[in-house]
Tab-separated table of C-alpha atoms and ligand atoms in Angstrom:
chain	number	residue	atom	x	y	z
A	1	MET	CA	-90.685	-204.704	17.897
A	2	SER	CA	-90.157	-200.937	17.432
A	3	GLU	CA	-91.700	-199.027	14.522
A	4	THR	CA	-88.276	-198.798	12.826
A	5	GLU	CA	-87.597	-202.525	13.270
A	6	LYS	CA	-91.013	-203.218	11.723
A	7	LEU	CA	-90.195	-200.951	8.758
A	8	GLU	CA	-86.763	-202.574	8.340
A	9	LYS	CA	-88.337	-206.035	8.391
A	10	GLU	CA	-90.890	-205.034	5.715
A	11	PHE	CA	-88.111	-203.414	3.661
A	12	GLN	CA	-85.965	-206.572	3.716
A	13	GLU	CA	-89.016	-208.691	2.798
A	14	LYS	CA	-89.563	-206.444	-0.263
A	15	ILE	CA	-85.892	-206.828	-1.212
A	16	ASP	CA	-86.007	-210.611	-0.724
A	17	SER	CA	-89.103	-210.909	-2.904
A	18	GLY	CA	-87.427	-208.897	-5.681
A	19	ILE	CA	-89.696	-205.830	-5.402
A	20	SER	CA	-87.923	-202.746	-6.728
A	21	ILE	CA	-87.354	-199.906	-4.223
A	22	GLU	CA	-88.606	-196.586	-5.556
A	23	PRO	CA	-87.669	-193.023	-4.458
A	24	LYS	CA	-90.829	-192.431	-2.421
A	25	ASP	CA	-90.586	-195.807	-0.592
A	26	TRP	CA	-89.374	-196.001	2.992
A	27	MET	CA	-85.748	-197.147	3.104
A	28	PRO	CA	-83.100	-197.491	5.840
A	29	GLU	CA	-80.908	-194.358	5.959
A	30	MET	CA	-77.896	-196.604	5.341
A	31	TYR	CA	-79.463	-197.915	2.127
A	32	ARG	CA	-79.924	-194.333	0.943
A	33	LYS	CA	-76.344	-193.472	1.973
A	34	GLN	CA	-74.826	-196.532	0.274
A	35	LEU	CA	-76.729	-195.949	-2.975
A	36	THR	CA	-75.813	-192.237	-2.980
A	37	ARG	CA	-72.152	-193.134	-2.477
A	38	MET	CA	-72.038	-195.858	-5.128
A	39	MET	CA	-74.200	-194.134	-7.750
A	40	SER	CA	-72.509	-190.732	-7.438
A	41	GLN	CA	-69.074	-192.334	-7.764
A	42	HIS	CA	-70.342	-194.179	-10.810
A	43	ALA	CA	-71.548	-190.875	-12.304
A	44	HIS	CA	-68.203	-189.213	-11.480
A	45	SER	CA	-66.442	-192.123	-13.247
A	46	GLU	CA	-68.453	-191.583	-16.419
A	47	ILE	CA	-67.607	-187.864	-16.571
A	48	VAL	CA	-63.937	-188.221	-15.607
A	49	GLY	CA	-63.697	-191.133	-18.061
A	50	MET	CA	-64.331	-188.653	-20.896
A	51	LEU	CA	-60.976	-186.979	-20.249
A	52	PRO	CA	-58.449	-189.682	-21.259
A	53	GLU	CA	-60.463	-190.582	-24.363
A	54	GLY	CA	-61.383	-187.007	-25.324
A	55	ASN	CA	-57.634	-186.413	-25.440
A	56	TRP	CA	-57.451	-188.476	-28.664
A	57	ILE	CA	-60.465	-187.186	-30.632
A	58	THR	CA	-58.362	-184.689	-32.614
A	59	ARG	CA	-55.712	-187.356	-33.254
A	60	ALA	CA	-57.915	-190.255	-34.377
A	61	PRO	CA	-56.287	-192.019	-37.374
A	62	SER	CA	-59.366	-191.774	-39.629
A	63	LEU	CA	-62.687	-189.973	-39.892
A	64	ARG	CA	-64.503	-193.232	-39.050
A	65	ARG	CA	-62.471	-193.670	-35.838
A	66	LYS	CA	-62.958	-189.990	-34.959
A	67	VAL	CA	-66.748	-190.197	-35.400
A	68	ALA	CA	-66.925	-193.378	-33.274
A	69	LEU	CA	-64.800	-191.833	-30.513
A	70	ILE	CA	-66.825	-188.593	-30.484
A	71	ALA	CA	-70.007	-190.679	-30.187
A	72	LYS	CA	-68.493	-192.719	-27.342
A	73	VAL	CA	-67.279	-189.705	-25.345
A	74	GLN	CA	-70.652	-188.025	-25.858
A	75	ASP	CA	-72.361	-191.214	-24.609
A	76	GLU	CA	-70.243	-191.132	-21.434
A	77	ALA	CA	-71.472	-187.596	-20.712
A	78	GLY	CA	-75.027	-188.869	-21.095
A	79	HIS	CA	-74.309	-191.824	-18.786
A	80	GLY	CA	-73.036	-189.404	-16.173
A	81	LEU	CA	-76.194	-187.302	-16.445
A	82	TYR	CA	-78.528	-190.333	-16.222
A	83	ILE	CA	-76.751	-191.547	-13.103
A	84	TYR	CA	-76.567	-188.085	-11.467
A	85	SER	CA	-80.326	-187.753	-12.133
A	86	SER	CA	-81.043	-191.154	-10.589
A	87	THR	CA	-78.787	-190.310	-7.618
A	88	GLU	CA	-80.737	-187.067	-7.059
A	89	THR	CA	-83.907	-189.137	-6.457
A	90	LEU	CA	-82.227	-190.095	-3.143
A	91	GLY	CA	-82.228	-186.458	-2.025
A	92	THR	CA	-78.762	-185.110	-2.798
A	93	SER	CA	-78.335	-182.630	-5.645
A	94	ARG	CA	-75.702	-183.229	-8.316
A	95	TYR	CA	-74.074	-179.926	-7.317
A	96	GLU	CA	-73.436	-181.254	-3.784
A	97	LEU	CA	-72.155	-184.558	-5.233
A	98	ILE	CA	-69.798	-182.837	-7.687
A	99	ASP	CA	-68.625	-180.512	-4.903
A	100	LEU	CA	-67.596	-183.592	-2.874
A	101	LEU	CA	-65.678	-184.916	-5.876
A	102	LEU	CA	-63.881	-181.621	-6.494
A	103	LYS	CA	-62.940	-181.461	-2.809
A	104	GLY	CA	-61.410	-184.946	-3.100
A	105	LYS	CA	-64.129	-186.398	-0.859
A	106	ALA	CA	-65.668	-188.736	-3.449
A	107	LYS	CA	-64.078	-191.342	-5.689
A	108	TYR	CA	-64.222	-192.238	-9.345
A	109	SER	CA	-62.974	-195.412	-10.981
A	110	ASN	CA	-59.277	-196.133	-10.527
A	111	ILE	CA	-58.880	-196.841	-14.236
A	112	PHE	CA	-59.118	-193.205	-15.314
A	113	ASN	CA	-55.979	-192.297	-13.414
A	114	TYR	CA	-53.794	-193.952	-16.048
A	115	PRO	CA	-52.518	-191.946	-19.041
A	116	THR	CA	-53.566	-192.629	-22.642
A	117	LEU	CA	-50.176	-192.591	-24.386
A	118	ASN	CA	-51.221	-193.522	-27.923
A	119	TRP	CA	-54.123	-194.606	-30.117
A	120	ALA	CA	-53.877	-198.251	-29.040
A	121	ASP	CA	-54.870	-197.116	-25.538
A	122	ILE	CA	-58.205	-195.955	-26.927
A	123	GLY	CA	-58.761	-199.464	-28.273
A	124	ALA	CA	-57.695	-201.022	-24.980
A	125	ILE	CA	-60.052	-198.751	-23.012
A	126	GLY	CA	-63.040	-199.559	-25.234
A	127	TRP	CA	-62.288	-203.294	-25.188
A	128	LEU	CA	-61.147	-203.799	-21.572
A	129	VAL	CA	-62.560	-200.881	-19.534
A	130	ASP	CA	-65.964	-200.807	-21.201
A	131	GLY	CA	-65.875	-204.614	-21.263
A	132	ALA	CA	-65.407	-204.617	-17.477
A	133	ALA	CA	-68.088	-201.951	-17.089
A	134	ILE	CA	-70.522	-204.110	-19.113
A	135	VAL	CA	-69.991	-207.072	-16.752
A	136	ASN	CA	-70.584	-204.815	-13.750
A	137	GLN	CA	-73.468	-202.843	-15.221
A	138	THR	CA	-75.453	-205.781	-16.592
A	139	MET	CA	-75.509	-206.970	-12.989
A	140	LEU	CA	-76.550	-203.477	-11.817
A	141	ALA	CA	-79.418	-203.442	-14.335
A	142	LYS	CA	-81.083	-205.816	-11.825
A	143	THR	CA	-80.171	-203.821	-8.712
A	144	SER	CA	-82.874	-203.331	-6.085
A	145	TYR	CA	-83.046	-199.531	-6.504
A	146	GLY	CA	-85.415	-198.828	-9.420
A	147	PRO	CA	-83.979	-195.591	-10.854
A	148	TYR	CA	-80.432	-197.046	-10.886
A	149	ALA	CA	-81.539	-200.291	-12.558
A	150	ARG	CA	-83.448	-198.379	-15.243
A	151	ALA	CA	-80.487	-196.073	-15.934
A	152	MET	CA	-78.299	-199.171	-16.408
A	153	ILE	CA	-80.580	-200.714	-19.033
A	154	ARG	CA	-80.053	-197.814	-21.437
A	155	ILE	CA	-76.359	-197.462	-20.559
A	156	CYS	CA	-75.581	-201.136	-21.209
A	157	LYS	CA	-76.876	-200.881	-24.782
A	158	GLU	CA	-74.448	-198.039	-25.485
A	159	GLU	CA	-71.555	-199.760	-23.656
A	160	ASN	CA	-71.840	-202.634	-26.135
A	161	PHE	CA	-71.071	-200.237	-28.984
A	162	HIS	CA	-68.132	-198.848	-26.936
A	163	HIS	CA	-66.775	-202.337	-26.358
A	164	LYS	CA	-67.123	-203.373	-30.010
A	165	GLN	CA	-65.404	-200.280	-31.399
A	166	GLY	CA	-62.522	-200.773	-28.954
A	167	TYR	CA	-62.085	-204.438	-29.822
A	168	GLU	CA	-62.178	-203.568	-33.546
A	169	ILE	CA	-59.352	-201.050	-33.042
A	170	MET	CA	-57.275	-203.742	-31.307
A	171	ALA	CA	-58.057	-206.357	-33.994
A	172	ASP	CA	-57.100	-203.912	-36.756
A	173	MET	CA	-53.820	-203.060	-35.055
A	174	MET	CA	-53.013	-206.727	-34.468
A	175	ASN	CA	-53.552	-207.166	-38.199
A	176	GLY	CA	-51.277	-204.241	-38.957
A	177	THR	CA	-47.557	-203.520	-39.002
A	178	LYS	CA	-45.035	-204.806	-36.460
A	179	GLU	CA	-45.103	-201.390	-34.781
A	180	GLN	CA	-48.920	-201.405	-34.541
A	181	LYS	CA	-48.881	-204.906	-33.052
A	182	ALA	CA	-46.309	-203.781	-30.478
A	183	MET	CA	-48.409	-200.696	-29.591
A	184	ALA	CA	-51.548	-202.797	-29.096
A	185	GLN	CA	-49.697	-205.340	-26.931
A	186	ASP	CA	-48.097	-202.549	-24.880
A	187	ALA	CA	-51.520	-200.959	-24.274
A	188	VAL	CA	-52.884	-204.257	-22.947
A	189	ASN	CA	-49.773	-204.717	-20.791
A	190	ARG	CA	-50.573	-201.347	-19.145
A	191	PHE	CA	-54.368	-201.612	-18.919
A	192	TRP	CA	-54.996	-205.280	-18.082
A	193	TRP	CA	-54.340	-205.272	-14.353
A	194	PRO	CA	-55.951	-201.835	-13.668
A	195	SER	CA	-59.042	-203.145	-15.528
A	196	LEU	CA	-59.224	-206.099	-13.085
A	197	MET	CA	-58.957	-203.602	-10.215
A	198	MET	CA	-62.115	-201.820	-11.502
A	199	PHE	CA	-64.193	-204.531	-9.803
A	200	GLY	CA	-62.944	-203.389	-6.397
A	201	PRO	CA	-61.081	-205.202	-3.634
A	202	SER	CA	-61.570	-208.902	-3.036
A	203	ASP	CA	-64.877	-209.574	-1.258
A	204	LYS	CA	-63.026	-210.557	1.921
A	205	ASP	CA	-61.503	-207.030	1.994
A	206	SER	CA	-64.614	-205.144	0.853
A	207	PRO	CA	-66.226	-203.065	3.636
A	208	HIS	CA	-69.431	-202.619	1.620
A	209	SER	CA	-70.092	-205.827	-0.329
A	210	ALA	CA	-71.847	-207.850	2.386
A	211	GLN	CA	-74.399	-205.100	3.069
A	212	LEU	CA	-74.883	-204.353	-0.639
A	213	LEU	CA	-75.440	-208.046	-1.362
A	214	LYS	CA	-77.981	-208.329	1.515
A	215	TRP	CA	-79.935	-205.423	0.042
A	216	LYS	CA	-79.479	-206.823	-3.520
A	217	VAL	CA	-77.828	-203.609	-4.619
A	218	LYS	CA	-75.103	-205.926	-5.900
A	219	LYS	CA	-76.321	-209.315	-7.117
A	220	HIS	CA	-72.778	-210.710	-7.161
A	221	GLY	CA	-69.577	-209.960	-5.275
A	222	ASN	CA	-66.491	-208.267	-6.732
A	223	ASP	CA	-64.539	-211.519	-7.191
A	224	PHE	CA	-67.357	-213.255	-9.088
A	225	LEU	CA	-67.675	-210.363	-11.564
A	226	ARG	CA	-63.900	-210.078	-12.011
A	227	GLN	CA	-63.695	-213.798	-12.824
A	228	ARG	CA	-66.620	-213.453	-15.279
A	229	PHE	CA	-64.749	-210.618	-17.040
A	230	ILE	CA	-61.515	-212.665	-17.270
A	231	ASP	CA	-63.333	-215.739	-18.600
A	232	ARG	CA	-65.004	-213.631	-21.291
A	233	THR	CA	-61.987	-211.542	-22.291
A	234	VAL	CA	-59.103	-214.029	-22.499
A	235	PRO	CA	-60.604	-215.881	-25.507
A	236	GLN	CA	-61.122	-212.494	-27.227
A	237	ALA	CA	-57.434	-211.712	-26.685
A	238	GLU	CA	-56.392	-215.092	-28.070
A	239	ALA	CA	-58.605	-214.572	-31.136
A	240	ILE	CA	-56.571	-211.511	-32.186
A	241	GLY	CA	-53.163	-212.667	-30.986
A	242	ILE	CA	-52.883	-210.461	-27.877
A	243	LYS	CA	-50.941	-211.991	-24.963
A	244	ILE	CA	-52.507	-211.338	-21.541
A	245	PRO	CA	-49.685	-210.056	-19.259
A	246	ASP	CA	-50.163	-212.741	-16.580
A	247	GLU	CA	-47.677	-215.652	-16.441
A	248	LYS	CA	-50.034	-217.574	-14.133
A	249	LEU	CA	-53.017	-217.415	-16.503
A	250	LYS	CA	-54.166	-220.982	-17.187
A	251	TYR	CA	-57.450	-222.519	-18.320
A	252	ASN	CA	-58.855	-225.022	-15.837
A	253	GLU	CA	-60.778	-227.687	-17.751
A	254	GLU	CA	-62.569	-228.792	-14.591
A	255	THR	CA	-63.928	-225.424	-13.475
A	256	ARG	CA	-64.127	-224.296	-17.137
A	257	SER	CA	-62.633	-220.952	-16.161
A	258	TYR	CA	-59.220	-219.313	-15.928
A	259	GLU	CA	-56.832	-219.389	-13.022
A	260	TRP	CA	-54.805	-216.203	-12.880
A	261	GLY	CA	-52.121	-214.317	-10.967
A	262	ASP	CA	-52.155	-211.730	-8.182
A	263	ILE	CA	-53.395	-208.150	-8.323
A	264	ASP	CA	-51.031	-205.505	-6.938
A	265	TRP	CA	-53.395	-204.216	-4.244
A	266	GLU	CA	-50.811	-201.710	-3.062
A	267	GLU	CA	-51.059	-200.052	-6.492
A	268	PHE	CA	-54.878	-200.140	-6.307
A	269	TYR	CA	-55.117	-198.455	-2.889
A	270	ASN	CA	-52.390	-196.011	-3.839
A	271	VAL	CA	-54.300	-194.938	-6.940
A	272	ILE	CA	-57.695	-194.624	-5.223
A	273	LYS	CA	-56.020	-192.644	-2.414
A	274	GLY	CA	-55.070	-190.057	-5.034
A	275	ASN	CA	-51.476	-191.038	-5.834
A	276	GLY	CA	-52.004	-192.440	-9.322
A	277	GLN	CA	-50.232	-191.116	-12.431
A	278	CYS	CA	-53.086	-188.797	-13.447
A	279	ASN	CA	-55.228	-188.180	-10.329
A	280	LYS	CA	-54.145	-184.561	-9.907
A	281	GLU	CA	-54.504	-183.803	-13.635
A	282	ARG	CA	-57.979	-185.370	-13.821
A	283	LEU	CA	-59.271	-183.537	-10.744
A	284	GLN	CA	-57.775	-180.230	-11.918
A	285	ALA	CA	-59.475	-180.704	-15.312
A	286	ARG	CA	-62.819	-181.180	-13.536
A	287	ILE	CA	-62.202	-178.148	-11.274
A	288	ASP	CA	-61.311	-176.006	-14.314
A	289	ALA	CA	-64.407	-177.235	-16.193
A	290	GLU	CA	-66.621	-176.298	-13.237
A	291	GLU	CA	-65.065	-172.817	-13.001
A	292	ASN	CA	-64.986	-172.112	-16.733
A	293	GLY	CA	-68.482	-173.514	-17.209
A	294	LYS	CA	-70.033	-171.599	-14.279
A	295	TRP	CA	-71.412	-168.883	-16.590
A	296	VAL	CA	-73.300	-171.548	-18.599
A	297	GLN	CA	-74.842	-172.950	-15.397
A	298	ASP	CA	-75.756	-169.431	-14.199
A	299	ALA	CA	-77.327	-168.547	-17.568
A	300	ALA	CA	-79.306	-171.799	-17.704
A	301	THR	CA	-80.505	-171.321	-14.088
A	302	ALA	CA	-81.493	-167.684	-14.769
A	303	TYR	CA	-83.344	-168.724	-17.916
A	304	SER	CA	-85.244	-171.538	-16.184
A	305	GLU	CA	-86.133	-169.246	-13.236
A	306	LYS	CA	-87.405	-166.568	-15.660
A	307	LYS	CA	-89.456	-169.213	-17.491
A	308	LYS	CA	-90.889	-170.454	-14.179
A	309	LEU	CA	-91.828	-166.899	-13.093
A	310	LYS	CA	-93.472	-166.244	-16.488
A	311	LYS	CA	-95.489	-169.469	-16.148
A	312	GLU	CA	-96.583	-168.590	-12.587
A	313	ALA	CA	-97.583	-165.059	-13.704
A	314	ALA	CA	-99.663	-166.401	-16.624
B	1	3HC	N1	-62.053	-197.341	-8.294
B	1	3HC	C1	-62.122	-196.462	-7.256
B	1	3HC	N2	-62.544	-196.791	-6.012
B	1	3HC	C2	-62.921	-198.069	-5.818
B	1	3HC	C3	-62.899	-199.034	-6.840
B	1	3HC	C4	-62.433	-198.620	-8.122
B	1	3HC	N3	-62.356	-199.464	-9.142
B	1	3HC	N4	-63.341	-200.215	-6.339
B	1	3HC	C5	-63.636	-199.983	-5.042
B	1	3HC	N5	-63.372	-198.706	-4.735
B	1	3HC	C6	-63.541	-198.072	-3.425
B	1	3HC	C7	-64.998	-198.034	-3.023
B	1	3HC	O1	-65.610	-196.856	-3.531
B	1	3HC	C8	-64.876	-198.021	-1.497
B	1	3HC	O2	-64.456	-196.739	-1.091
B	1	3HC	P1	-65.501	-195.721	-0.383
B	1	3HC	O3	-66.033	-196.425	0.832
B	1	3HC	O4	-64.686	-194.501	-0.067
B	1	3HC	O5	-66.579	-195.455	-1.414
B	1	3HC	C9	-63.664	-198.930	-1.255
B	1	3HC	O6	-62.900	-198.900	-2.460
B	1	3HC	C10	-64.071	-200.340	-0.895
B	1	3HC	O7	-64.533	-200.985	-2.059
B	1	3HC	P2	-65.849	-201.905	-2.018
B	1	3HC	O8	-65.686	-202.957	-3.023
B	1	3HC	O9	-66.178	-202.288	-0.613
B	1	3HC	O10	-66.912	-200.826	-2.518
B	1	3HC	P3	-68.223	-201.148	-3.378
B	1	3HC	O11	-68.997	-202.216	-2.715
B	1	3HC	O12	-68.851	-199.844	-3.604
B	1	3HC	O13	-67.675	-201.772	-4.763
B	1	3HC	C11	-67.556	-200.994	-7.043
B	1	3HC	C12	-66.897	-200.997	-5.653
B	1	3HC	C13	-67.456	-202.421	-7.598
B	1	3HC	C14	-66.826	-200.008	-7.939
B	1	3HC	C15	-69.017	-200.607	-6.843
B	1	3HC	O14	-69.042	-199.375	-6.176
B	1	3HC	C16	-69.767	-200.451	-8.137
B	1	3HC	O15	-70.154	-201.434	-8.743
B	1	3HC	N6	-70.029	-199.182	-8.527
B	1	3HC	C17	-70.876	-198.905	-9.663
B	1	3HC	C18	-70.141	-199.152	-10.958
B	1	3HC	C19	-69.057	-198.132	-11.179
B	1	3HC	O16	-68.823	-197.251	-10.416
B	1	3HC	N7	-68.378	-198.298	-12.302
B	1	3HC	C20	-67.351	-197.374	-12.682
B	1	3HC	C21	-66.579	-198.006	-13.829
B	1	3HC	S1	-66.149	-196.840	-15.003
B	1	3HC	C22	-67.457	-196.749	-16.027
B	1	3HC	O17	-68.447	-197.405	-15.837
B	1	3HC	C23	-67.362	-195.863	-17.221
B	1	3HC	C24	-67.601	-196.686	-18.463
B	1	3HC	O18	-68.017	-195.809	-19.466
B	1	3HC	C25	-66.355	-197.377	-18.884
């Protein structure tokens, strides 16, 4: 057995016995590559996800809603920073990762390429998008890479607040006027299926799942998590009178879970290839932010270098 094969065998034994992999541990290059890909795209999703919601801060219908939305959008920025920091422990700086995103060479979640047309969309995003993220991230809180798992623990606590404030918006609107009810139902009609797509392609079509499951980066496949999200969310919809836009949705007493219709995978791949309704707008907003914020980065770098020189000279 070669030295590398020996190291790979020891690595897999650590994974199989549930020992967390830390930055300084030996790891297969492919493990490092996979984690860098997945974690950086997660971080990109958090930052890009601020755009559709930030759009409605100035138009929130009350001070209470405005304060909650500001807190949520601010949280997403923090989530992005935690995950960029944990990605950097794998050896790639956030500047390189963001450069890949701005050059269209890295992805972010499909869901943020849909427009937020009215206030009900903010409720639907909190309830459905953060609800889907909670299902995914509670699983990732037990991922084999230590820094990622630890970042998830803090993030999940904040996601719960995001989910609750979104569901409260939807419940209020479903308790409101005919127009408000129609707005809330329309928002769910537009966000339901893209929220299911957040979990990625079906496992049989996923090029990464098998390897990520072997290394316990993912503890469950995409289909399992999607089903868990549906089983949790449909009763919440029924409780407030929202109709899920899926004619095939049916509760199966035997399996004690929902059967449901078919995802439009053509739409999914189209959106993640860059042809969604808002891809260009979202990327341009990130490019503009990088350019307009360059002076802040330069000032902060100059300040920290000056501080470092002063410390060395002392
Ligand atoms: N959006 C965009 N791209 C997606 C996607 C989605 N919803 N689902 C899958 N893809 C891409 C993958 O990135 C991969 O492309 P790549 O090779 O160029 O990276 C390709 O489609 C094949 O998909 P796989 O399922 O094989 O890829 P993964 O095994 O990486 O699974 C994933 C996809 C489930 C998204 C997984 O990467 C993951 O769990 N990532 C971490 C969680 C995450 O990114 N969440 C973002 C949600 S938004 C969010 O959390 C913000 C919150 O505040 C609401």
